[in-house]
Amino acid sequence: IEKTVAVSKTGDVAKSVQKIADKLGHAETAVEGTLKHSKAEKLLREQGLKGVYTEVSIKGGEVVQRGAAGSTRLDVIHSLQDLSKPGTKVDPLQVLGVYDYKFGKSGITSAEKIAIKRATGQDVKVIQSSSSGGGSGGGRIFSKIKSFFTKKKK
């Protein structure tokens, strides 16, 4: 297990992610959505939240180079573990939350849920805000909340 890092409160991270999604609003095209993802990454990094990593690619339970073939890229992952370096094995019990921006009308797909479960090694509780999807407001997020873990510490 990698060293544990000091982290921001889960509620603060969730609020920051949601605030950024709402600020950036709805995307009409895929290109616009990609640009909003880049802007969201920049805005979240500027906040300096501890234990929050953006655009992390994971393959086989390990952090890999961003965009590596066959990997799952997470928009935001909140962890007690330092996930800033490729080669780090992700400890699912250290993951506090996983967030994915959805700026368009479509929500998260079953395939995306499965990929994130495989990447993080845990079942996830999905929470989607209703601020997007053709109406006014910003993007949807989903979050894995530690209290919903199925594994118990011994």
PDB file of C-alpha atoms in Angstrom:
ATOM      1  CA  ILE A   1       0.000   0.000   0.000  1.00  0.00           C
ATOM      2  CA  GLU A   2       1.248   3.440  -0.929  1.00  0.00           C
ATOM      3  CA  LYS A   3       1.516   6.138   1.700  1.00  0.00           C
ATOM      4  CA  THR A   4      -1.652   7.804   2.906  1.00  0.00           C
ATOM      5  CA  VAL A   5      -1.932  11.501   2.088  1.00  0.00           C
ATOM      6  CA  ALA A   6      -3.747  14.316   3.872  1.00  0.00           C
ATOM      7  CA  VAL A   7      -6.973  14.870   1.973  1.00  0.00           C
ATOM      8  CA  SER A   8      -9.786  17.364   1.653  1.00  0.00           C
ATOM      9  CA  LYS A   9     -13.205  16.450   3.088  1.00  0.00           C
ATOM     10  CA  THR A  10     -15.356  14.353   0.759  1.00  0.00           C
ATOM     11  CA  GLY A  11     -18.246  16.822   1.025  1.00  0.00           C
ATOM     12  CA  ASP A  12     -15.956  19.687  -0.032  1.00  0.00           C
ATOM     13  CA  VAL A  13     -14.725  17.732  -3.053  1.00  0.00           C
ATOM     14  CA  ALA A  14     -18.255  16.762  -4.123  1.00  0.00           C
ATOM     15  CA  LYS A  15     -19.422  20.393  -3.798  1.00  0.00           C
ATOM     16  CA  SER A  16     -16.440  21.651  -5.813  1.00  0.00           C
ATOM     17  CA  VAL A  17     -17.018  19.130  -8.601  1.00  0.00           C
ATOM     18  CA  GLN A  18     -20.725  19.988  -8.737  1.00  0.00           C
ATOM     19  CA  LYS A  19     -20.074  23.745  -8.651  1.00  0.00           C
ATOM     20  CA  ILE A  20     -17.661  23.466 -11.584  1.00  0.00           C
ATOM     21  CA  ALA A  21     -20.157  21.362 -13.565  1.00  0.00           C
ATOM     22  CA  ASP A  22     -22.896  23.898 -12.930  1.00  0.00           C
ATOM     23  CA  LYS A  23     -20.611  26.815 -13.823  1.00  0.00           C
ATOM     24  CA  LEU A  24     -19.609  25.284 -17.161  1.00  0.00           C
ATOM     25  CA  GLY A  25     -23.144  24.300 -18.109  1.00  0.00           C
ATOM     26  CA  HIS A  26     -24.525  22.134 -20.870  1.00  0.00           C
ATOM     27  CA  ALA A  27     -22.592  21.137 -24.001  1.00  0.00           C
ATOM     28  CA  GLU A  28     -24.392  20.913 -27.336  1.00  0.00           C
ATOM     29  CA  THR A  29     -21.669  18.948 -29.162  1.00  0.00           C
ATOM     30  CA  ALA A  30     -19.013  16.358 -28.319  1.00  0.00           C
ATOM     31  CA  VAL A  31     -16.259  18.873 -29.117  1.00  0.00           C
ATOM     32  CA  GLU A  32     -17.816  21.387 -26.740  1.00  0.00           C
ATOM     33  CA  GLY A  33     -18.057  18.640 -24.085  1.00  0.00           C
ATOM     34  CA  THR A  34     -14.356  17.832 -24.489  1.00  0.00           C
ATOM     35  CA  LEU A  35     -13.474  21.509 -24.075  1.00  0.00           C
ATOM     36  CA  LYS A  36     -15.604  21.677 -20.924  1.00  0.00           C
ATOM     37  CA  HIS A  37     -13.790  18.623 -19.519  1.00  0.00           C
ATOM     38  CA  SER A  38     -10.437  20.391 -20.052  1.00  0.00           C
ATOM     39  CA  LYS A  39     -11.731  23.557 -18.399  1.00  0.00           C
ATOM     40  CA  ALA A  40     -13.182  21.530 -15.479  1.00  0.00           C
ATOM     41  CA  GLU A  41      -9.796  19.847 -14.941  1.00  0.00           C
ATOM     42  CA  LYS A  42      -8.052  23.237 -14.852  1.00  0.00           C
ATOM     43  CA  LEU A  43     -10.606  24.780 -12.470  1.00  0.00           C
ATOM     44  CA  LEU A  44     -10.462  21.843 -10.060  1.00  0.00           C
ATOM     45  CA  ARG A  45      -6.652  21.798 -10.009  1.00  0.00           C
ATOM     46  CA  GLU A  46      -6.639  25.535  -9.238  1.00  0.00           C
ATOM     47  CA  GLN A  47      -8.598  24.834  -6.055  1.00  0.00           C
ATOM     48  CA  GLY A  48      -5.692  22.835  -4.634  1.00  0.00           C
ATOM     49  CA  LEU A  49      -7.844  20.176  -2.995  1.00  0.00           C
ATOM     50  CA  LYS A  50      -5.685  17.557  -1.293  1.00  0.00           C
ATOM     51  CA  GLY A  51      -6.029  13.937  -2.371  1.00  0.00           C
ATOM     52  CA  VAL A  52      -7.881  14.925  -5.546  1.00  0.00           C
ATOM     53  CA  TYR A  53      -6.474  13.702  -8.863  1.00  0.00           C
ATOM     54  CA  THR A  54      -7.844  14.610 -12.295  1.00  0.00           C
ATOM     55  CA  GLU A  55      -7.868  12.654 -15.566  1.00  0.00           C
ATOM     56  CA  VAL A  56      -6.259   9.572 -13.999  1.00  0.00           C
ATOM     57  CA  SER A  57      -5.964   6.547 -16.290  1.00  0.00           C
ATOM     58  CA  ILE A  58      -6.192   3.121 -14.633  1.00  0.00           C
ATOM     59  CA  LYS A  59      -5.624  -0.303 -16.155  1.00  0.00           C
ATOM     60  CA  GLY A  60      -5.612  -3.581 -14.243  1.00  0.00           C
ATOM     61  CA  GLY A  61      -5.988  -1.723 -10.957  1.00  0.00           C
ATOM     62  CA  GLU A  62      -2.852   0.331 -11.579  1.00  0.00           C
ATOM     63  CA  VAL A  63      -2.305   3.981 -12.513  1.00  0.00           C
ATOM     64  CA  VAL A  64      -0.912   4.196 -16.062  1.00  0.00           C
ATOM     65  CA  GLN A  65       0.088   7.003 -18.424  1.00  0.00           C
ATOM     66  CA  ARG A  66      -2.832   9.282 -19.265  1.00  0.00           C
ATOM     67  CA  GLY A  67      -4.855   7.847 -22.139  1.00  0.00           C
ATOM     68  CA  ALA A  68      -2.973   4.525 -22.260  1.00  0.00           C
ATOM     69  CA  ALA A  69      -4.584   1.936 -24.541  1.00  0.00           C
ATOM     70  CA  GLY A  70      -7.125  -0.222 -22.719  1.00  0.00           C
ATOM     71  CA  SER A  71      -7.256   2.044 -19.682  1.00  0.00           C
ATOM     72  CA  THR A  72     -10.229   3.721 -18.027  1.00  0.00           C
ATOM     73  CA  ARG A  73      -9.770   7.457 -17.544  1.00  0.00           C
ATOM     74  CA  LEU A  74     -11.439   8.945 -14.477  1.00  0.00           C
ATOM     75  CA  ASP A  75     -12.311  12.637 -14.607  1.00  0.00           C
ATOM     76  CA  VAL A  76     -11.790  13.012 -10.855  1.00  0.00           C
ATOM     77  CA  ILE A  77     -10.730  10.534  -8.163  1.00  0.00           C
ATOM     78  CA  HIS A  78     -10.536  11.434  -4.462  1.00  0.00           C
ATOM     79  CA  SER A  79      -8.219   9.137  -2.514  1.00  0.00           C
ATOM     80  CA  LEU A  80      -6.259   8.770   0.706  1.00  0.00           C
ATOM     81  CA  GLN A  81      -3.579   7.219  -1.502  1.00  0.00           C
ATOM     82  CA  ASP A  82      -1.182   9.230  -3.681  1.00  0.00           C
ATOM     83  CA  LEU A  83      -2.315   8.446  -7.235  1.00  0.00           C
ATOM     84  CA  SER A  84      -0.116  10.972  -9.021  1.00  0.00           C
ATOM     85  CA  LYS A  85       2.419   8.494 -10.418  1.00  0.00           C
ATOM     86  CA  PRO A  86       2.040   5.733 -13.012  1.00  0.00           C
ATOM     87  CA  GLY A  87       2.760   2.304 -11.559  1.00  0.00           C
ATOM     88  CA  THR A  88       0.799   2.941  -8.361  1.00  0.00           C
ATOM     89  CA  LYS A  89      -1.521   0.040  -7.506  1.00  0.00           C
ATOM     90  CA  VAL A  90      -4.930   1.462  -6.528  1.00  0.00           C
ATOM     91  CA  ASP A  91      -6.142   0.332  -3.097  1.00  0.00           C
ATOM     92  CA  PRO A  92      -9.970   0.370  -3.339  1.00  0.00           C
ATOM     93  CA  LEU A  93     -10.321   0.935   0.405  1.00  0.00           C
ATOM     94  CA  GLN A  94      -8.403   4.209   0.065  1.00  0.00           C
ATOM     95  CA  VAL A  95     -10.708   5.606  -2.649  1.00  0.00           C
ATOM     96  CA  LEU A  96     -13.165   8.129  -1.219  1.00  0.00           C
ATOM     97  CA  GLY A  97     -14.947   9.132  -4.424  1.00  0.00           C
ATOM     98  CA  VAL A  98     -14.916   8.946  -8.194  1.00  0.00           C
ATOM     99  CA  TYR A  99     -16.581  11.692 -10.242  1.00  0.00           C
ATOM    100  CA  ASP A 100     -17.348  11.882 -13.952  1.00  0.00           C
ATOM    101  CA  TYR A 101     -18.586  15.017 -15.673  1.00  0.00           C
ATOM    102  CA  LYS A 102     -21.535  14.588 -18.040  1.00  0.00           C
ATOM    103  CA  PHE A 103     -22.168  17.847 -19.877  1.00  0.00           C
ATOM    104  CA  GLY A 104     -24.477  16.494 -22.584  1.00  0.00           C
ATOM    105  CA  LYS A 105     -27.972  15.038 -22.559  1.00  0.00           C
ATOM    106  CA  SER A 106     -26.901  11.429 -22.064  1.00  0.00           C
ATOM    107  CA  GLY A 107     -26.240  10.035 -18.626  1.00  0.00           C
ATOM    108  CA  ILE A 108     -23.735   7.432 -17.562  1.00  0.00           C
ATOM    109  CA  THR A 109     -23.948   4.140 -19.425  1.00  0.00           C
ATOM    110  CA  SER A 110     -23.845   0.642 -17.980  1.00  0.00           C
ATOM    111  CA  ALA A 111     -20.540   0.108 -19.774  1.00  0.00           C
ATOM    112  CA  GLU A 112     -19.062   3.189 -18.070  1.00  0.00           C
ATOM    113  CA  LYS A 113     -20.245   1.982 -14.651  1.00  0.00           C
ATOM    114  CA  ILE A 114     -18.669  -1.416 -15.259  1.00  0.00           C
ATOM    115  CA  ALA A 115     -15.392   0.121 -16.462  1.00  0.00           C
ATOM    116  CA  ILE A 116     -15.169   2.322 -13.374  1.00  0.00           C
ATOM    117  CA  LYS A 117     -15.945  -0.607 -11.092  1.00  0.00           C
ATOM    118  CA  ARG A 118     -13.155  -2.579 -12.752  1.00  0.00           C
ATOM    119  CA  ALA A 119     -10.750   0.357 -12.540  1.00  0.00           C
ATOM    120  CA  THR A 120     -11.370   1.111  -8.877  1.00  0.00           C
ATOM    121  CA  GLY A 121     -12.012  -2.442  -7.698  1.00  0.00           C
ATOM    122  CA  GLN A 122     -15.229  -1.552  -5.904  1.00  0.00           C
ATOM    123  CA  ASP A 123     -18.959  -1.527  -6.447  1.00  0.00           C
ATOM    124  CA  VAL A 124     -20.176   2.019  -6.808  1.00  0.00           C
ATOM    125  CA  LYS A 125     -23.232   3.916  -5.646  1.00  0.00           C
ATOM    126  CA  VAL A 126     -24.223   6.150  -8.544  1.00  0.00           C
ATOM    127  CA  ILE A 127     -25.621   9.595  -7.840  1.00  0.00           C
ATOM    128  CA  GLN A 128     -26.569  11.877 -10.741  1.00  0.00           C
ATOM    129  CA  SER A 129     -27.660  15.451 -10.372  1.00  0.00           C
ATOM    130  CA  SER A 130     -30.567  16.630 -12.507  1.00  0.00           C
ATOM    131  CA  SER A 131     -28.961  19.881 -13.612  1.00  0.00           C
ATOM    132  CA  SER A 132     -28.228  18.810 -17.196  1.00  0.00           C
ATOM    133  CA  GLY A 133     -29.995  16.797 -19.821  1.00  0.00           C
ATOM    134  CA  GLY A 134     -31.443  19.461 -22.018  1.00  0.00           C
ATOM    135  CA  GLY A 135     -32.580  21.851 -19.309  1.00  0.00           C
ATOM    136  CA  SER A 136     -30.740  24.744 -17.759  1.00  0.00           C
ATOM    137  CA  GLY A 137     -27.803  24.125 -15.471  1.00  0.00           C
ATOM    138  CA  GLY A 138     -24.558  22.249 -15.678  1.00  0.00           C
ATOM    139  CA  GLY A 139     -23.152  18.778 -15.908  1.00  0.00           C
ATOM    140  CA  ARG A 140     -24.051  15.594 -14.090  1.00  0.00           C
ATOM    141  CA  ILE A 141     -21.665  13.857 -11.786  1.00  0.00           C
ATOM    142  CA  PHE A 142     -21.645  10.456 -10.210  1.00  0.00           C
ATOM    143  CA  SER A 143     -19.824   9.533  -7.088  1.00  0.00           C
ATOM    144  CA  LYS A 144     -18.581   6.476  -5.317  1.00  0.00           C
ATOM    145  CA  ILE A 145     -19.165   7.033  -1.627  1.00  0.00           C
ATOM    146  CA  LYS A 146     -17.022   5.082   0.838  1.00  0.00           C
ATOM    147  CA  SER A 147     -19.973   4.287   3.124  1.00  0.00           C
ATOM    148  CA  PHE A 148     -21.439   2.120   0.355  1.00  0.00           C
ATOM    149  CA  PHE A 149     -18.393  -0.171   0.175  1.00  0.00           C
ATOM    150  CA  THR A 150     -19.264  -3.825   0.316  1.00  0.00           C
ATOM    151  CA  LYS A 151     -15.897  -4.845   1.742  1.00  0.00           C
ATOM    152  CA  LYS A 152     -15.318  -4.403   5.448  1.00  0.00           C
ATOM    153  CA  LYS A 153     -12.031  -3.657   7.175  1.00  0.00           C
ATOM    154  CA  LYS A 154     -10.873  -6.359   9.567  1.00  0.00           C
TER     155      LYS A 154
END
